């Protein structure tokens, strides 16, 4: 085995994901998965559906009052979710 031709496993996996165009869907999954951790259990209970389309997270909520309150924290939620995903996945959130 030659030492000059070695790469770290994490770098190889990232290259593979990029080549197979799987990096973006994986980051989207991480972001949606982080929703409950970022907003907490109280808000997650009122969340009906989450999905990402064109770098926008769509959140369906069962409480109109909560929807209005979360709109005020939209920018900080975008930042927190992207930080948890480890990449710039979304640029906006739409609450429905």
Short mmCIF file of N, CA, C and O in Angstrom, two decimals, residues 48-88:
data_model
loop_
_atom_site.label_atom_id
_atom_site.label_comp_id
_atom_site.label_asym_id
_atom_site.label_seq_id
_atom_site.Cartn_x
_atom_site.Cartn_y
_atom_site.Cartn_z
N UNK A 48 -47.71 19.25 10.47
CA UNK A 48 -48.37 18.18 9.74
C UNK A 48 -47.50 17.61 8.63
O UNK A 48 -47.49 16.42 8.39
N UNK A 49 -46.76 18.48 7.93
CA UNK A 49 -45.96 18.03 6.80
C UNK A 49 -44.81 19.00 6.57
O UNK A 49 -44.95 20.20 6.80
N UNK A 50 -43.69 18.47 6.10
CA UNK A 50 -42.51 19.26 5.74
C UNK A 50 -41.98 18.75 4.42
O UNK A 50 -41.88 17.54 4.21
N UNK A 51 -41.65 19.66 3.52
CA UNK A 51 -40.94 19.26 2.31
C UNK A 51 -40.18 20.45 1.75
O UNK A 51 -40.46 21.60 2.08
N UNK A 52 -39.17 20.16 0.94
CA UNK A 52 -38.31 21.19 0.36
C UNK A 52 -38.48 21.18 -1.15
O UNK A 52 -38.45 20.12 -1.78
N UNK A 53 -38.67 22.37 -1.71
CA UNK A 53 -38.77 22.52 -3.15
C UNK A 53 -38.10 23.83 -3.53
O UNK A 53 -38.43 24.88 -2.97
N UNK A 54 -37.13 23.76 -4.42
CA UNK A 54 -36.40 24.95 -4.89
C UNK A 54 -35.81 25.76 -3.74
O UNK A 54 -35.97 26.98 -3.67
N UNK A 55 -35.14 25.10 -2.85
CA UNK A 55 -34.47 25.70 -1.69
C UNK A 55 -35.43 26.43 -0.75
O UNK A 55 -35.02 27.32 -0.01
N UNK A 56 -36.69 26.07 -0.77
CA UNK A 56 -37.68 26.62 0.14
C UNK A 56 -38.29 25.47 0.94
O UNK A 56 -38.73 24.49 0.36
N UNK A 57 -38.30 25.62 2.26
CA UNK A 57 -38.93 24.64 3.13
C UNK A 57 -40.39 25.01 3.30
O UNK A 57 -40.71 26.13 3.70
N UNK A 58 -41.28 24.08 2.97
CA UNK A 58 -42.71 24.28 3.15
C UNK A 58 -43.13 23.52 4.40
O UNK A 58 -42.87 22.33 4.52
N UNK A 59 -43.76 24.24 5.33
CA UNK A 59 -44.17 23.67 6.60
C UNK A 59 -45.68 23.82 6.74
O UNK A 59 -46.19 24.94 6.74
N UNK A 60 -46.38 22.70 6.84
CA UNK A 60 -47.83 22.73 7.05
C UNK A 60 -48.08 22.58 8.55
O UNK A 60 -47.64 21.60 9.16
N UNK A 61 -48.78 23.56 9.10
CA UNK A 61 -49.07 23.58 10.54
C UNK A 61 -50.57 23.51 10.78
O UNK A 61 -51.36 24.02 9.98
N UNK A 62 -50.94 22.92 11.91
CA UNK A 62 -52.37 22.82 12.24
C UNK A 62 -52.86 23.99 13.08
O UNK A 62 -54.04 24.10 13.35
N UNK A 63 -51.96 24.90 13.47
CA UNK A 63 -52.33 26.03 14.31
C UNK A 63 -52.03 27.36 13.61
O UNK A 63 -50.86 27.69 13.38
N UNK A 64 -53.06 28.13 13.29
CA UNK A 64 -52.83 29.44 12.66
C UNK A 64 -52.05 30.40 13.56
O UNK A 64 -51.27 31.20 13.08
N UNK A 65 -52.27 30.31 14.86
CA UNK A 65 -51.57 31.19 15.80
C UNK A 65 -50.07 30.88 15.78
O UNK A 65 -49.23 31.78 15.72
N UNK A 66 -49.74 29.60 15.79
CA UNK A 66 -48.34 29.19 15.74
C UNK A 66 -47.70 29.58 14.41
O UNK A 66 -46.55 30.02 14.37
N UNK A 67 -48.46 29.48 13.33
CA UNK A 67 -47.98 29.87 12.01
C UNK A 67 -47.55 31.34 12.02
O UNK A 67 -46.47 31.69 11.55
N UNK A 68 -48.39 32.21 12.59
CA UNK A 68 -48.07 33.64 12.67
C UNK A 68 -46.83 33.89 13.53
O UNK A 68 -45.98 34.71 13.18
N UNK A 69 -46.73 33.17 14.63
CA UNK A 69 -45.58 33.36 15.52
C UNK A 69 -44.28 32.91 14.85
O UNK A 69 -43.26 33.59 14.95
N UNK A 70 -44.32 31.78 14.16
CA UNK A 70 -43.11 31.29 13.50
C UNK A 70 -42.66 32.17 12.35
O UNK A 70 -41.47 32.23 12.04
N UNK A 71 -43.59 32.89 11.73
CA UNK A 71 -43.21 33.80 10.66
C UNK A 71 -42.24 34.88 11.14
O UNK A 71 -41.38 35.31 10.40
N UNK A 72 -42.39 35.27 12.40
CA UNK A 72 -41.50 36.29 12.96
C UNK A 72 -40.08 35.76 13.13
O UNK A 72 -39.13 36.53 13.14
N UNK A 73 -39.93 34.45 13.26
CA UNK A 73 -38.62 33.84 13.49
C UNK A 73 -38.09 33.12 12.26
O UNK A 73 -37.17 32.31 12.35
N UNK A 74 -38.64 33.44 11.11
CA UNK A 74 -38.29 32.75 9.87
C UNK A 74 -36.79 32.76 9.58
O UNK A 74 -36.19 31.73 9.30
N UNK A 75 -36.16 33.92 9.65
CA UNK A 75 -34.74 34.04 9.31
C UNK A 75 -33.87 33.23 10.27
O UNK A 75 -32.95 32.52 9.83
N UNK A 76 -34.15 33.30 11.56
CA UNK A 76 -33.34 32.54 12.51
C UNK A 76 -33.57 31.04 12.36
O UNK A 76 -32.65 30.24 12.56
N UNK A 77 -34.79 30.64 11.99
CA UNK A 77 -35.06 29.22 11.74
C UNK A 77 -34.29 28.72 10.52
O UNK A 77 -33.74 27.62 10.54
N UNK A 78 -34.23 29.51 9.47
CA UNK A 78 -33.46 29.14 8.27
C UNK A 78 -32.00 28.92 8.65
O UNK A 78 -31.39 27.91 8.29
N UNK A 79 -31.44 29.85 9.40
CA UNK A 79 -30.04 29.75 9.82
C UNK A 79 -29.80 28.52 10.69
O UNK A 79 -28.84 27.77 10.48
N UNK A 80 -30.67 28.28 11.65
CA UNK A 80 -30.52 27.14 12.56
C UNK A 80 -30.65 25.81 11.82
O UNK A 80 -29.87 24.88 12.06
N UNK A 81 -31.62 25.71 10.93
CA UNK A 81 -31.81 24.47 10.19
C UNK A 81 -30.64 24.19 9.26
O UNK A 81 -30.16 23.04 9.17
N UNK A 82 -30.15 25.22 8.58
CA UNK A 82 -28.98 25.03 7.70
C UNK A 82 -27.75 24.62 8.51
O UNK A 82 -26.97 23.78 8.08
N UNK A 83 -27.60 25.20 9.67
CA UNK A 83 -26.47 24.85 10.53
C UNK A 83 -26.56 23.38 10.96
O UNK A 83 -25.56 22.67 10.95
N UNK A 84 -27.75 22.93 11.32
CA UNK A 84 -27.93 21.53 11.71
C UNK A 84 -27.70 20.58 10.53
O UNK A 84 -27.22 19.46 10.73
N UNK A 85 -28.06 21.01 9.33
CA UNK A 85 -27.86 20.16 8.15
C UNK A 85 -26.40 20.16 7.71
O UNK A 85 -25.97 19.26 7.00
N UNK A 86 -25.66 21.17 8.12
CA UNK A 86 -24.25 21.23 7.75
C UNK A 86 -24.00 21.80 6.37
O UNK A 86 -22.91 21.66 5.83
N UNK A 87 -25.00 22.44 5.78
CA UNK A 87 -24.87 23.02 4.44
C UNK A 87 -25.97 24.05 4.23
O UNK A 87 -26.96 24.07 4.95
N UNK A 88 -25.80 24.89 3.22
CA UNK A 88 -26.82 25.87 2.84
C UNK A 88 -27.86 25.15 2.00
O UNK A 88 -27.75 25.05 0.79
#
